[in-house]
Amino acid sequence: MRSMTGYSKLSYQDENFQIGIEIKSVNNKSLNLKVKLPSVLNFLENKIRTQIGEKVTRGSIDLKIDFEDKRENEDMFEYDENMCKAYLNLLQKMEDNLGGEFTNKMDYLVRNLNVIKKKETDTNDYENILTEKIDEVLNSFIQFKIEEGERLREYFKDRVAFIEERVEVIKIYKEEVVKNYKEKLIKRLDSIRGDIEFKEEDILKEILLFTDKSDISEEISRLESHLKQLKTELDSDSNIVGKKIDFILQEMFRELNTSGVKANSYDISKLVVECKNEIEKIREQAMNIE
């Protein structure tokens, strides 16, 4: 189990490169990746997105990379010697033909004719070092998410244990609902027996009708099944359980709602409300599970 909330930062420097990488994420229904790169690394953006997508499935992720090639010195630049000679010859010819004189032909050559250019960079150097360092920061980032996920797992298990305790009490109360109704009904009928005539079979039908309407055995059985599934997912080693947990919680909430309506018992309704509150706590935190 991994949280969608994560953070990691890396700083690296050697004789050739200086690199800073920061990655952070919050919850999101799908993978939403924002990448901020210096322009010299734009050619790597798709590769970086693929690299992250192979390790993370959900979350809103912000990745920022600062990059400096420390090799940028005089050896990184060059000029076209033949072109420079051609330009100078042309400028000299213009002076001769027009009778004028350039104050500084070399300055004019450099400033206006774009003869000095940066050498072609071997992008493989950039790609190799960036791939390696992004892997490093991703490993740290994912470890953060795992540790946060473990804390959530323990929190969920505590909430589930609370719900299970309440369900056991509900099972006891539900057996008493019909019994209490039967006793109250007979007591009321006894108090008016002299005024109204009724048959014993009518009493039995009324009790059976009430029993059928207030029986929550199936709802409790399904609720227990969902609790079992939920615990299985919480114990799973899978990194992708968030959506499954959310679905199970929805089904649990539905069964509790039905139980609260049908049970016709204040004690059961009170326990149902407590269970629903715990489910809401789990759902709120489960939004952060990948």
Short mmCIF file of C-alpha atoms in Angstrom, two decimals:
data_model
loop_
_atom_site.label_atom_id
_atom_site.label_comp_id
_atom_site.label_asym_id
_atom_site.label_seq_id
_atom_site.Cartn_x
_atom_site.Cartn_y
_atom_site.Cartn_z
CA MET A 1 0.00 0.00 0.00
CA ARG A 2 1.37 3.38 -1.03
CA SER A 3 0.16 6.86 -0.27
CA MET A 4 -0.33 9.31 -3.12
CA THR A 5 1.35 11.92 -0.94
CA GLY A 6 5.10 11.92 -1.40
CA TYR A 7 8.21 14.09 -1.52
CA SER A 8 11.87 13.73 -2.44
CA LYS A 9 14.75 16.00 -3.34
CA LEU A 10 18.18 15.38 -4.84
CA SER A 11 21.25 17.54 -5.34
CA TYR A 12 24.17 16.28 -7.41
CA GLN A 13 27.38 17.82 -8.66
CA ASP A 14 30.52 16.58 -10.40
CA GLU A 15 33.14 18.12 -12.67
CA ASN A 16 30.70 18.13 -15.60
CA PHE A 17 27.17 18.69 -14.29
CA GLN A 18 25.21 20.30 -11.50
CA ILE A 19 21.72 18.87 -11.03
CA GLY A 20 18.83 19.61 -8.67
CA ILE A 21 15.66 17.49 -8.75
CA GLU A 22 12.53 17.95 -6.62
CA ILE A 23 9.41 15.79 -6.83
CA LYS A 24 6.23 16.04 -4.79
CA SER A 25 2.71 14.69 -5.12
CA VAL A 26 -0.80 14.86 -3.70
CA ASN A 27 -3.89 12.75 -4.32
CA ASN A 28 -5.65 12.65 -7.68
CA LYS A 29 -8.01 10.18 -9.37
CA SER A 30 -5.51 9.51 -12.15
CA LEU A 31 -1.88 10.32 -12.93
CA ASN A 32 -1.43 14.05 -13.52
CA LEU A 33 2.23 14.86 -14.14
CA LYS A 34 3.63 18.38 -14.35
CA VAL A 35 7.25 18.61 -15.50
CA LYS A 36 9.33 21.78 -15.29
CA LEU A 37 12.62 21.59 -17.20
CA PRO A 38 15.26 24.01 -18.45
CA SER A 39 14.92 24.44 -22.21
CA VAL A 40 18.11 22.46 -22.88
CA LEU A 41 16.36 19.35 -21.52
CA ASN A 42 13.03 19.71 -23.36
CA PHE A 43 13.98 16.86 -25.67
CA LEU A 44 13.87 14.51 -22.64
CA GLU A 45 10.39 15.41 -21.40
CA ASN A 46 8.54 12.43 -22.93
CA LYS A 47 11.19 10.01 -21.70
CA ILE A 48 10.96 11.47 -18.19
CA ARG A 49 7.16 11.17 -18.20
CA THR A 50 7.44 7.52 -19.24
CA GLN A 51 10.07 6.89 -16.59
CA ILE A 52 7.79 8.21 -13.84
CA GLY A 53 4.65 6.57 -15.26
CA GLU A 54 6.32 3.16 -15.04
CA LYS A 55 6.62 3.52 -11.26
CA VAL A 56 3.63 5.65 -10.25
CA THR A 57 0.00 5.02 -11.24
CA ARG A 58 -2.01 7.78 -9.54
CA GLY A 59 -1.51 11.22 -8.06
CA SER A 60 -0.89 14.82 -9.03
CA ILE A 61 2.89 15.02 -9.36
CA ASP A 62 5.12 18.08 -9.72
CA LEU A 63 8.67 17.45 -10.96
CA LYS A 64 11.21 20.26 -11.19
CA ILE A 65 14.71 19.84 -12.58
CA ASP A 66 17.52 22.42 -12.45
CA PHE A 67 20.46 21.57 -14.69
CA GLU A 68 23.80 23.16 -15.48
CA ASP A 69 26.46 21.89 -17.86
CA LYS A 70 29.66 23.08 -16.19
CA ARG A 71 31.66 22.29 -19.32
CA GLU A 72 30.34 25.47 -20.96
CA ASN A 73 33.63 27.28 -21.57
CA GLU A 74 35.70 28.27 -24.58
CA ASP A 75 35.96 24.66 -25.66
CA MET A 76 32.21 24.56 -26.04
CA PHE A 77 32.19 27.17 -28.80
CA GLU A 78 33.52 27.35 -32.33
CA TYR A 79 33.55 29.65 -35.34
CA ASP A 80 33.43 28.99 -39.06
CA GLU A 81 36.87 30.08 -40.25
CA ASN A 82 36.05 30.06 -43.96
CA MET A 83 32.88 32.05 -43.40
CA CYS A 84 34.74 34.63 -41.30
CA LYS A 85 37.37 35.10 -44.02
CA ALA A 86 34.65 35.48 -46.64
CA TYR A 87 32.87 38.13 -44.56
CA LEU A 88 36.09 40.06 -43.90
CA ASN A 89 36.98 40.02 -47.59
CA LEU A 90 33.51 41.30 -48.38
CA LEU A 91 33.76 44.10 -45.81
CA GLN A 92 37.19 45.07 -47.18
CA LYS A 93 35.80 45.15 -50.72
CA MET A 94 32.92 47.40 -49.56
CA GLU A 95 35.45 49.82 -48.05
CA ASP A 96 37.47 49.89 -51.27
CA ASN A 97 34.48 50.34 -53.55
CA LEU A 98 32.54 52.81 -51.43
CA GLY A 99 35.40 54.83 -50.09
CA GLY A 100 34.36 54.35 -46.49
CA GLU A 101 35.83 52.50 -43.57
CA PHE A 102 34.39 50.24 -40.89
CA THR A 103 35.60 51.36 -37.46
CA ASN A 104 36.06 47.76 -36.31
CA LYS A 105 35.45 45.00 -38.82
CA MET A 106 36.07 42.22 -36.26
CA ASP A 107 33.53 43.70 -33.86
CA TYR A 108 31.00 44.02 -36.67
CA LEU A 109 31.71 40.45 -37.72
CA VAL A 110 31.06 39.00 -34.26
CA ARG A 111 28.09 41.14 -33.29
CA ASN A 112 26.13 41.13 -36.52
CA LEU A 113 27.07 38.11 -38.57
CA ASN A 114 26.62 35.34 -36.00
CA VAL A 115 29.83 33.52 -36.82
CA ILE A 116 30.44 32.18 -33.28
CA LYS A 117 28.26 29.22 -32.39
CA LYS A 118 27.98 26.70 -29.61
CA LYS A 119 29.24 23.26 -30.53
CA GLU A 120 26.76 20.48 -30.98
CA THR A 121 26.16 18.85 -27.59
CA ASP A 122 26.15 15.09 -27.19
CA THR A 123 22.66 14.70 -25.77
CA ASN A 124 23.45 11.15 -24.72
CA ASP A 125 25.53 12.62 -21.89
CA TYR A 126 22.49 14.54 -20.66
CA GLU A 127 20.13 11.63 -21.08
CA ASN A 128 22.33 9.15 -19.24
CA ILE A 129 23.01 11.31 -16.19
CA LEU A 130 19.41 12.54 -15.94
CA THR A 131 17.94 9.03 -16.23
CA GLU A 132 20.23 7.84 -13.45
CA LYS A 133 19.46 10.73 -11.10
CA ILE A 134 15.71 10.64 -11.73
CA ASP A 135 15.77 6.95 -10.83
CA GLU A 136 17.51 7.82 -7.57
CA VAL A 137 15.02 10.49 -6.62
CA LEU A 138 12.09 8.24 -7.64
CA ASN A 139 13.33 5.46 -5.37
CA SER A 140 13.45 7.86 -2.43
CA PHE A 141 10.07 9.32 -3.44
CA ILE A 142 8.42 5.89 -3.57
CA GLN A 143 9.93 4.89 -0.21
CA PHE A 144 8.33 8.01 1.26
CA LYS A 145 4.99 6.96 -0.23
CA ILE A 146 5.36 3.42 1.14
CA GLU A 147 6.12 4.64 4.68
CA GLU A 148 3.15 7.00 4.56
CA GLY A 149 1.01 4.15 3.22
CA GLU A 150 2.02 1.92 6.15
CA ARG A 151 0.89 4.58 8.60
CA LEU A 152 -2.46 4.75 6.81
CA ARG A 153 -2.74 0.95 6.82
CA GLU A 154 -2.49 0.85 10.63
CA TYR A 155 -5.01 3.68 10.92
CA PHE A 156 -7.47 1.78 8.69
CA LYS A 157 -7.05 -1.43 10.67
CA ASP A 158 -7.92 0.39 13.89
CA ARG A 159 -11.07 1.78 12.28
CA VAL A 160 -12.04 -1.65 10.91
CA ALA A 161 -11.60 -3.25 14.36
CA PHE A 162 -13.91 -0.59 15.80
CA ILE A 163 -16.56 -1.37 13.16
CA GLU A 164 -16.28 -5.12 13.72
CA GLU A 165 -16.89 -4.67 17.44
CA ARG A 166 -20.05 -2.67 16.74
CA VAL A 167 -21.28 -5.23 14.20
CA GLU A 168 -21.01 -7.99 16.82
CA VAL A 169 -23.17 -5.95 19.17
CA ILE A 170 -25.67 -5.25 16.35
CA LYS A 171 -25.97 -9.01 15.80
CA ILE A 172 -26.94 -9.44 19.45
CA TYR A 173 -29.46 -6.60 19.38
CA LYS A 174 -31.10 -7.77 16.16
CA GLU A 175 -32.13 -11.04 17.83
CA GLU A 176 -33.91 -9.08 20.54
CA VAL A 177 -35.85 -6.76 18.23
CA VAL A 178 -38.61 -9.26 17.35
CA LYS A 179 -38.78 -10.57 20.90
CA ASN A 180 -39.25 -7.06 22.30
CA TYR A 181 -41.85 -6.22 19.66
CA LYS A 182 -43.77 -9.42 20.41
CA GLU A 183 -43.83 -8.69 24.13
CA LYS A 184 -44.99 -5.10 23.61
CA LEU A 185 -47.67 -6.16 21.11
CA ILE A 186 -49.13 -8.83 23.39
CA LYS A 187 -49.08 -6.42 26.32
CA ARG A 188 -51.00 -3.80 24.34
CA LEU A 189 -53.49 -6.39 23.11
CA ASP A 190 -54.04 -7.69 26.61
CA SER A 191 -54.93 -4.18 27.74
CA ILE A 192 -57.73 -3.92 25.14
CA ARG A 193 -58.78 -7.57 24.95
CA GLY A 194 -62.18 -6.84 26.51
CA ASP A 195 -63.01 -4.06 24.03
CA ILE A 196 -61.84 -5.57 20.73
CA GLU A 197 -62.06 -9.10 19.45
CA PHE A 198 -59.05 -10.52 17.62
CA LYS A 199 -57.72 -13.92 16.73
CA GLU A 200 -54.43 -15.41 17.79
CA GLU A 201 -53.57 -16.09 14.14
CA ASP A 202 -53.85 -12.35 13.45
CA ILE A 203 -51.28 -11.71 16.16
CA LEU A 204 -48.97 -14.30 14.62
CA LYS A 205 -49.33 -12.73 11.16
CA GLU A 206 -48.51 -9.31 12.57
CA ILE A 207 -45.42 -10.65 14.32
CA LEU A 208 -44.30 -12.49 11.19
CA LEU A 209 -44.81 -9.37 9.08
CA PHE A 210 -42.77 -7.28 11.51
CA THR A 211 -40.07 -9.96 11.62
CA ASP A 212 -39.76 -9.94 7.84
CA LYS A 213 -39.60 -6.14 7.61
CA SER A 214 -37.06 -5.70 10.39
CA ASP A 215 -34.79 -8.65 9.59
CA ILE A 216 -31.28 -7.37 8.76
CA SER A 217 -29.56 -10.77 8.70
CA GLU A 218 -28.69 -10.52 4.99
CA GLU A 219 -27.40 -6.97 5.34
CA ILE A 220 -25.19 -7.94 8.27
CA SER A 221 -23.92 -11.00 6.42
CA ARG A 222 -22.96 -8.88 3.40
CA LEU A 223 -21.41 -6.27 5.68
CA GLU A 224 -19.22 -8.92 7.30
CA SER A 225 -18.22 -10.16 3.85
CA HIS A 226 -17.20 -6.62 2.84
CA LEU A 227 -15.23 -6.24 6.06
CA LYS A 228 -13.37 -9.44 5.23
CA GLN A 229 -12.61 -8.14 1.71
CA LEU A 230 -11.47 -4.83 3.13
CA LYS A 231 -9.03 -6.52 5.50
CA THR A 232 -7.69 -8.59 2.61
CA GLU A 233 -6.99 -5.44 0.60
CA LEU A 234 -5.40 -3.76 3.63
CA ASP A 235 -3.04 -6.73 4.00
CA SER A 236 -2.26 -6.80 0.28
CA ASP A 237 1.25 -6.08 -0.98
CA SER A 238 -0.21 -4.49 -4.10
CA ASN A 239 0.63 -0.84 -4.77
CA ILE A 240 -2.75 -0.27 -6.44
CA VAL A 241 -5.54 -0.76 -3.89
CA GLY A 242 -7.06 2.71 -3.47
CA LYS A 243 -9.93 2.26 -5.95
CA LYS A 244 -10.79 -1.22 -4.59
CA ILE A 245 -10.92 0.09 -1.03
CA ASP A 246 -13.17 2.96 -2.06
CA PHE A 247 -15.60 0.57 -3.78
CA ILE A 248 -15.75 -1.74 -0.74
CA LEU A 249 -16.41 1.20 1.57
CA GLN A 250 -19.31 2.33 -0.63
CA GLU A 251 -20.87 -1.15 -0.38
CA MET A 252 -20.39 -1.21 3.41
CA PHE A 253 -22.04 2.18 3.73
CA ARG A 254 -25.01 0.94 1.68
CA GLU A 255 -25.54 -2.12 3.89
CA LEU A 256 -25.33 -0.04 7.04
CA ASN A 257 -27.86 2.44 5.68
CA THR A 258 -30.34 -0.32 4.92
CA SER A 259 -29.77 -1.93 8.32
CA GLY A 260 -30.42 1.34 10.12
CA VAL A 261 -33.70 1.84 8.27
CA LYS A 262 -35.00 -1.72 8.64
CA ALA A 263 -33.91 -2.59 12.17
CA ASN A 264 -36.56 -0.53 13.96
CA SER A 265 -34.25 -0.27 16.95
CA TYR A 266 -32.72 2.79 18.57
CA ASP A 267 -29.76 0.78 19.86
CA ILE A 268 -28.98 -0.62 16.41
CA SER A 269 -29.45 2.76 14.74
CA LYS A 270 -27.00 4.31 17.19
CA LEU A 271 -24.38 1.64 16.41
CA VAL A 272 -25.01 2.03 12.68
CA VAL A 273 -24.29 5.76 12.93
CA GLU A 274 -21.03 5.03 14.77
CA CYS A 275 -19.98 2.56 12.05
CA LYS A 276 -20.84 5.01 9.28
CA ASN A 277 -18.74 7.68 10.98
CA GLU A 278 -15.78 5.31 11.01
CA ILE A 279 -16.28 4.50 7.32
CA GLU A 280 -16.25 8.22 6.51
CA LYS A 281 -12.94 8.53 8.36
CA ILE A 282 -11.50 5.68 6.30
CA ARG A 283 -12.87 7.07 3.02
CA GLU A 284 -11.38 10.48 3.73
CA GLN A 285 -7.90 9.02 4.24
CA ALA A 286 -8.33 6.37 1.53
CA MET A 287 -8.44 9.19 -1.00
CA ASN A 288 -4.67 9.38 -0.45
CA ILE A 289 -4.06 5.72 -1.34
CA GLU A 290 -2.56 5.00 -4.76
#
